[in-house]
């Protein structure tokens, strides 16, 4: 049956359409056009030349940065999801409604402060003379190299996305049909088995979307790889800044940005397809 398009529906959907056109489609079209421009004598000239794509895709540093960024974002999504699940599970099933409200409020509080400030605070903990190494020194150990490492970068990714992942998982776990859990217990299914056989499949959409958000935030993050990871090895976000600084090569930076957008779109479609696989409603 064909549905008629009403003026009422179009009116209320117009702001979202305009938002997408002005803040996603238009910048994307501009980036695509910019990637074919050329830079001569530090000045960009409108052109249609594939030299930027050939140059960037022909550099090993680009693919090394791409592989590293993809691996770090994937690891961050997996680690954050695993660490966040016990927290969201406890809030959803172990706390009273009143305490659940307070727990949600506590998860929102980190967003009251700047992410950059939170990352800088981690430098105090992770530096050679920081709090963590100070604790190790009190028992005759260390100092251990914690700052400017992949471990520190992962800490930054967790700082960025952990509260959001907990909230997204929580909103999915709250709406699980409790009768399914009771039925599993009546069939003598243990707690751990119930989690893997009933809870996780029932909350699959929320769990996958939460991991997807973590992947997206980590894949494009610039702050943690620079201020906690030391900028070495180079991620794609760092490569963009390095490219723009070397001869004002904004078209080549646009190539990197478009590659990142394409990767994120592919991962997002794959994740959403997996999340809703087998669902008829």
Tab-separated table of C-alpha atoms in Angstrom:
chain	number	residue	atom	x	y	z
A	1	UNK	CA	0.000	0.000	0.000
A	2	UNK	CA	1.406	3.399	-0.939
A	3	UNK	CA	1.409	6.013	1.742
A	4	UNK	CA	0.442	9.570	0.896
A	5	UNK	CA	2.885	12.302	1.843
A	6	UNK	CA	1.180	14.950	3.932
A	7	UNK	CA	2.136	18.613	4.152
A	8	UNK	CA	2.019	18.303	7.955
A	9	UNK	CA	4.640	15.565	7.952
A	10	UNK	CA	6.863	17.408	5.488
A	11	UNK	CA	6.694	20.578	7.577
A	12	UNK	CA	7.931	18.878	10.725
A	13	UNK	CA	10.592	16.872	8.883
A	14	UNK	CA	11.914	19.962	7.080
A	15	UNK	CA	14.275	21.116	9.910
A	16	UNK	CA	16.001	17.721	9.947
A	17	UNK	CA	16.274	17.757	6.156
A	18	UNK	CA	17.764	21.254	6.164
A	19	UNK	CA	20.153	20.274	8.961
A	20	UNK	CA	21.429	17.311	6.973
A	21	UNK	CA	21.771	19.401	3.806
A	22	UNK	CA	23.668	22.286	5.413
A	23	UNK	CA	25.819	20.413	7.917
A	24	UNK	CA	26.487	17.074	6.198
A	25	UNK	CA	25.695	17.011	2.483
A	26	UNK	CA	27.046	20.483	1.656
A	27	UNK	CA	30.379	20.033	3.555
A	28	UNK	CA	30.729	16.557	2.063
A	29	UNK	CA	30.272	17.872	-1.469
A	30	UNK	CA	32.782	20.625	-0.734
A	31	UNK	CA	35.309	18.082	0.564
A	32	UNK	CA	34.891	15.952	-2.531
A	33	UNK	CA	35.458	18.957	-4.785
A	34	UNK	CA	38.395	20.146	-2.662
A	35	UNK	CA	40.133	16.780	-2.942
A	36	UNK	CA	40.570	17.380	-6.696
A	37	UNK	CA	42.011	20.875	-6.354
A	38	UNK	CA	45.718	21.528	-6.638
A	39	UNK	CA	48.154	23.620	-4.604
A	40	UNK	CA	50.675	25.749	-6.448
A	41	UNK	CA	53.021	28.096	-4.621
A	42	UNK	CA	51.094	27.548	-1.364
A	43	UNK	CA	47.880	28.651	-3.060
A	44	UNK	CA	44.885	26.421	-3.783
A	45	UNK	CA	43.486	26.475	-7.293
A	46	UNK	CA	40.176	25.016	-8.399
A	47	UNK	CA	40.955	22.061	-10.621
A	48	UNK	CA	39.956	18.495	-11.410
A	49	UNK	CA	43.112	16.516	-10.817
A	50	UNK	CA	43.452	13.086	-9.203
A	51	UNK	CA	47.030	13.746	-8.087
A	52	UNK	CA	45.979	14.152	-4.433
A	53	UNK	CA	44.309	10.736	-4.346
A	54	UNK	CA	47.211	9.070	-6.132
A	55	UNK	CA	49.770	10.723	-3.858
A	56	UNK	CA	48.057	9.922	-0.566
A	57	UNK	CA	47.065	6.368	-1.477
A	58	UNK	CA	50.585	5.761	-2.741
A	59	UNK	CA	52.213	6.608	0.587
A	60	UNK	CA	52.942	3.843	3.051
A	61	UNK	CA	52.541	6.260	5.971
A	62	UNK	CA	48.898	6.763	4.995
A	63	UNK	CA	48.094	3.061	5.091
A	64	UNK	CA	50.065	2.584	8.302
A	65	UNK	CA	48.074	5.389	9.905
A	66	UNK	CA	44.849	3.976	8.506
A	67	UNK	CA	45.545	0.498	9.859
A	68	UNK	CA	46.605	1.852	13.248
A	69	UNK	CA	43.535	4.095	13.552
A	70	UNK	CA	41.219	1.264	12.556
A	71	UNK	CA	42.860	-1.125	15.015
A	72	UNK	CA	42.797	1.362	17.891
A	73	UNK	CA	39.155	2.279	17.299
A	74	UNK	CA	38.150	-1.386	17.059
A	75	UNK	CA	40.050	-2.231	20.240
A	76	UNK	CA	38.530	0.761	22.023
A	77	UNK	CA	35.010	-0.282	20.994
A	78	UNK	CA	35.577	-3.855	22.180
A	79	UNK	CA	37.304	-2.960	25.473
A	80	UNK	CA	34.838	-0.211	26.336
A	81	UNK	CA	31.845	-2.431	25.582
A	82	UNK	CA	33.190	-5.257	27.746
A	83	UNK	CA	34.036	-2.945	30.654
A	84	UNK	CA	30.770	-1.017	30.408
A	85	UNK	CA	28.452	-4.045	30.308
A	86	UNK	CA	28.803	-5.074	33.986
A	87	UNK	CA	28.143	-1.478	34.985
A	88	UNK	CA	25.050	-1.091	32.790
A	89	UNK	CA	23.829	-4.576	33.779
A	90	UNK	CA	24.103	-3.763	37.484
A	91	UNK	CA	22.283	-0.465	37.043
A	92	UNK	CA	19.498	-2.066	34.998
A	93	UNK	CA	18.878	-5.193	37.101
A	94	UNK	CA	20.341	-4.616	40.564
A	95	UNK	CA	19.408	-1.039	41.463
A	96	UNK	CA	16.049	0.338	42.459
A	97	UNK	CA	14.394	2.871	40.130
A	98	UNK	CA	15.443	5.690	42.470
A	99	UNK	CA	19.075	4.607	42.584
A	100	UNK	CA	19.003	4.016	38.839
A	101	UNK	CA	18.147	7.673	38.305
A	102	UNK	CA	21.129	8.707	40.417
A	103	UNK	CA	23.397	6.314	38.509
A	104	UNK	CA	22.285	7.801	35.193
A	105	UNK	CA	22.938	11.273	36.571
A	106	UNK	CA	26.454	10.233	37.590
A	107	UNK	CA	27.073	8.926	34.067
A	108	UNK	CA	26.053	12.294	32.644
A	109	UNK	CA	28.270	14.366	34.983
A	110	UNK	CA	31.542	13.718	33.015
A	111	UNK	CA	30.014	15.536	30.046
A	112	UNK	CA	29.771	18.694	32.183
A	113	UNK	CA	33.519	19.193	31.780
A	114	UNK	CA	35.619	19.546	28.670
A	115	UNK	CA	37.060	16.348	27.231
A	116	UNK	CA	40.371	18.163	26.767
A	117	UNK	CA	40.484	19.005	30.488
A	118	UNK	CA	39.848	15.374	31.404
A	119	UNK	CA	42.636	14.234	29.094
A	120	UNK	CA	45.068	16.751	30.592
A	121	UNK	CA	44.184	15.472	34.059
A	122	UNK	CA	45.246	11.983	32.981
A	123	UNK	CA	48.743	13.346	32.300
A	124	UNK	CA	49.041	13.995	36.033
A	125	UNK	CA	48.285	10.332	36.698
A	126	UNK	CA	50.311	8.754	33.883
A	127	UNK	CA	53.518	10.802	33.756
A	128	UNK	CA	56.810	9.383	35.045
A	129	UNK	CA	56.466	11.496	38.193
A	130	UNK	CA	52.702	11.162	38.300
A	131	UNK	CA	50.340	9.709	40.835
A	132	UNK	CA	50.356	6.116	39.538
A	133	UNK	CA	54.155	5.895	39.343
A	134	UNK	CA	54.305	7.596	42.743
A	135	UNK	CA	52.266	4.730	44.172
A	136	UNK	CA	54.575	2.209	42.531
A	137	UNK	CA	57.607	4.066	43.898
A	138	UNK	CA	56.217	3.778	47.425
A	139	UNK	CA	56.543	-0.022	47.164
A	140	UNK	CA	59.908	0.118	45.435
A	141	UNK	CA	58.747	-0.317	41.845
A	142	UNK	CA	58.837	1.767	38.678
A	143	UNK	CA	58.726	4.235	37.214
A	144	UNK	CA	56.873	2.646	34.324
A	145	UNK	CA	56.423	4.377	30.940
A	146	UNK	CA	52.668	5.011	30.930
A	147	UNK	CA	52.388	8.347	29.162
A	148	UNK	CA	52.964	8.630	25.391
A	149	UNK	CA	51.986	5.012	24.840
A	150	UNK	CA	49.158	3.125	23.163
A	151	UNK	CA	47.916	2.259	26.652
A	152	UNK	CA	47.554	5.965	27.470
A	153	UNK	CA	45.733	6.557	24.185
A	154	UNK	CA	43.288	3.794	25.072
A	155	UNK	CA	42.726	5.402	28.475
A	156	UNK	CA	41.798	8.583	26.624
A	157	UNK	CA	39.353	6.727	24.390
A	158	UNK	CA	37.743	5.193	27.467
A	159	UNK	CA	37.492	8.634	29.054
A	160	UNK	CA	35.755	9.911	25.934
A	161	UNK	CA	33.225	7.150	25.358
A	162	UNK	CA	32.773	5.023	28.488
A	163	UNK	CA	29.884	7.014	30.058
A	164	UNK	CA	28.074	7.195	26.720
A	165	UNK	CA	28.474	3.455	26.109
A	166	UNK	CA	27.111	2.687	29.583
A	167	UNK	CA	24.066	4.880	28.960
A	168	UNK	CA	23.329	3.381	25.538
A	169	UNK	CA	23.678	-0.147	26.870
A	170	UNK	CA	21.547	0.725	29.880
A	171	UNK	CA	18.666	2.086	27.828
A	172	UNK	CA	18.626	-1.171	25.898
A	173	UNK	CA	18.848	-3.418	28.970
A	174	UNK	CA	16.066	-1.589	30.805
A	175	UNK	CA	13.498	-2.548	28.179
A	176	UNK	CA	14.301	-6.266	28.114
A	177	UNK	CA	11.219	-8.381	28.772
A	178	UNK	CA	11.770	-9.659	32.313
A	179	UNK	CA	9.533	-12.685	31.656
A	180	UNK	CA	12.230	-14.055	29.328
A	181	UNK	CA	14.731	-13.997	32.190
A	182	UNK	CA	12.247	-15.605	34.558
A	183	UNK	CA	11.545	-18.309	31.975
A	184	UNK	CA	15.267	-19.007	31.659
A	185	UNK	CA	15.585	-19.358	35.438
A	186	UNK	CA	12.544	-21.648	35.530
A	187	UNK	CA	14.318	-23.848	32.996
A	188	UNK	CA	17.274	-24.026	35.421
A	189	UNK	CA	19.460	-21.733	33.387
A	190	UNK	CA	22.238	-20.251	35.527
A	191	UNK	CA	22.911	-16.555	35.875
A	192	UNK	CA	25.910	-16.473	33.541
A	193	UNK	CA	24.175	-18.590	30.931
A	194	UNK	CA	21.076	-16.400	31.154
A	195	UNK	CA	23.199	-13.343	30.449
A	196	UNK	CA	24.706	-14.855	27.311
A	197	UNK	CA	21.616	-16.734	26.115
A	198	UNK	CA	18.881	-14.212	26.944
A	199	UNK	CA	20.110	-10.785	28.046
A	200	UNK	CA	22.780	-10.111	25.415
A	201	UNK	CA	20.704	-11.348	22.424
A	202	UNK	CA	17.703	-9.347	23.626
A	203	UNK	CA	19.799	-6.189	23.998
A	204	UNK	CA	21.816	-6.759	20.828
A	205	UNK	CA	20.668	-3.576	19.120
A	206	UNK	CA	21.657	-1.329	22.015
A	207	UNK	CA	24.959	-3.117	22.601
A	208	UNK	CA	25.972	-2.872	18.945
A	209	UNK	CA	24.931	0.772	18.635
A	210	UNK	CA	26.885	1.603	21.809
A	211	UNK	CA	30.002	-0.074	20.408
A	212	UNK	CA	29.450	1.742	17.104
A	213	UNK	CA	29.358	5.132	18.830
A	214	UNK	CA	32.578	4.290	20.662
A	215	UNK	CA	34.216	3.270	17.384
A	216	UNK	CA	33.125	6.488	15.658
A	217	UNK	CA	34.336	8.723	18.485
A	218	UNK	CA	37.667	6.903	18.797
A	219	UNK	CA	38.292	6.682	15.048
A	220	UNK	CA	38.133	10.442	14.621
A	221	UNK	CA	39.629	11.518	17.939
A	222	UNK	CA	42.631	13.829	17.855
A	223	UNK	CA	43.101	14.766	21.509
A	224	UNK	CA	44.018	11.411	23.064
A	225	UNK	CA	46.548	10.291	20.421
A	226	UNK	CA	48.341	13.644	20.717
A	227	UNK	CA	48.227	14.501	24.420
A	228	UNK	CA	48.300	10.979	25.845
A	229	UNK	CA	49.810	8.944	23.019
A	230	UNK	CA	52.477	11.504	22.149
A	231	UNK	CA	51.476	11.628	18.496
A	232	UNK	CA	53.581	8.596	17.636
A	233	UNK	CA	52.602	6.408	15.890
A	234	UNK	CA	50.505	8.689	13.715
A	235	UNK	CA	46.741	8.293	13.454
A	236	UNK	CA	44.629	9.658	10.605
A	237	UNK	CA	43.504	12.666	12.617
A	238	UNK	CA	47.135	13.585	13.299
A	239	UNK	CA	48.020	12.945	9.654
A	240	UNK	CA	45.381	15.493	8.607
A	241	UNK	CA	47.008	18.236	10.702
A	242	UNK	CA	50.499	17.277	9.515
A	243	UNK	CA	49.322	17.382	5.892
A	244	UNK	CA	47.767	20.828	6.200
A	245	UNK	CA	50.931	22.172	7.825
A	246	UNK	CA	53.180	20.888	5.026
A	247	UNK	CA	52.648	23.306	2.173
A	248	UNK	CA	48.994	24.076	2.946
A	249	UNK	CA	47.970	20.780	1.379
A	250	UNK	CA	44.276	21.038	2.243
A	251	UNK	CA	43.213	18.960	-0.811
A	252	UNK	CA	45.304	16.027	0.414
A	253	UNK	CA	43.855	16.456	3.885
A	254	UNK	CA	40.420	16.281	2.249
A	255	UNK	CA	41.385	12.902	0.781
A	256	UNK	CA	42.180	11.619	4.268
A	257	UNK	CA	38.953	13.047	5.660
A	258	UNK	CA	36.869	11.477	2.890
A	259	UNK	CA	38.560	8.133	3.499
A	260	UNK	CA	37.642	8.393	7.172
A	261	UNK	CA	34.039	9.307	6.349
A	262	UNK	CA	33.753	6.417	3.904
A	263	UNK	CA	35.150	3.999	6.474
A	264	UNK	CA	32.781	5.222	9.173
A	265	UNK	CA	29.778	4.962	6.853
A	266	UNK	CA	30.732	1.416	5.859
A	267	UNK	CA	31.226	0.369	9.482
A	268	UNK	CA	27.986	2.084	10.535
A	269	UNK	CA	25.905	0.354	7.842
A	270	UNK	CA	27.506	-3.000	8.652
A	271	UNK	CA	26.939	-2.569	12.398
A	272	UNK	CA	23.316	-1.459	12.038
A	273	UNK	CA	22.660	-4.305	9.606
A	274	UNK	CA	24.068	-6.789	12.110
A	275	UNK	CA	22.148	-5.206	14.990
A	276	UNK	CA	18.792	-5.539	13.245
A	277	UNK	CA	19.536	-8.836	11.508
A	278	UNK	CA	16.653	-11.255	11.834
A	279	UNK	CA	14.250	-8.651	13.246
A	280	UNK	CA	10.954	-8.294	11.449
A	281	UNK	CA	9.668	-5.307	13.420
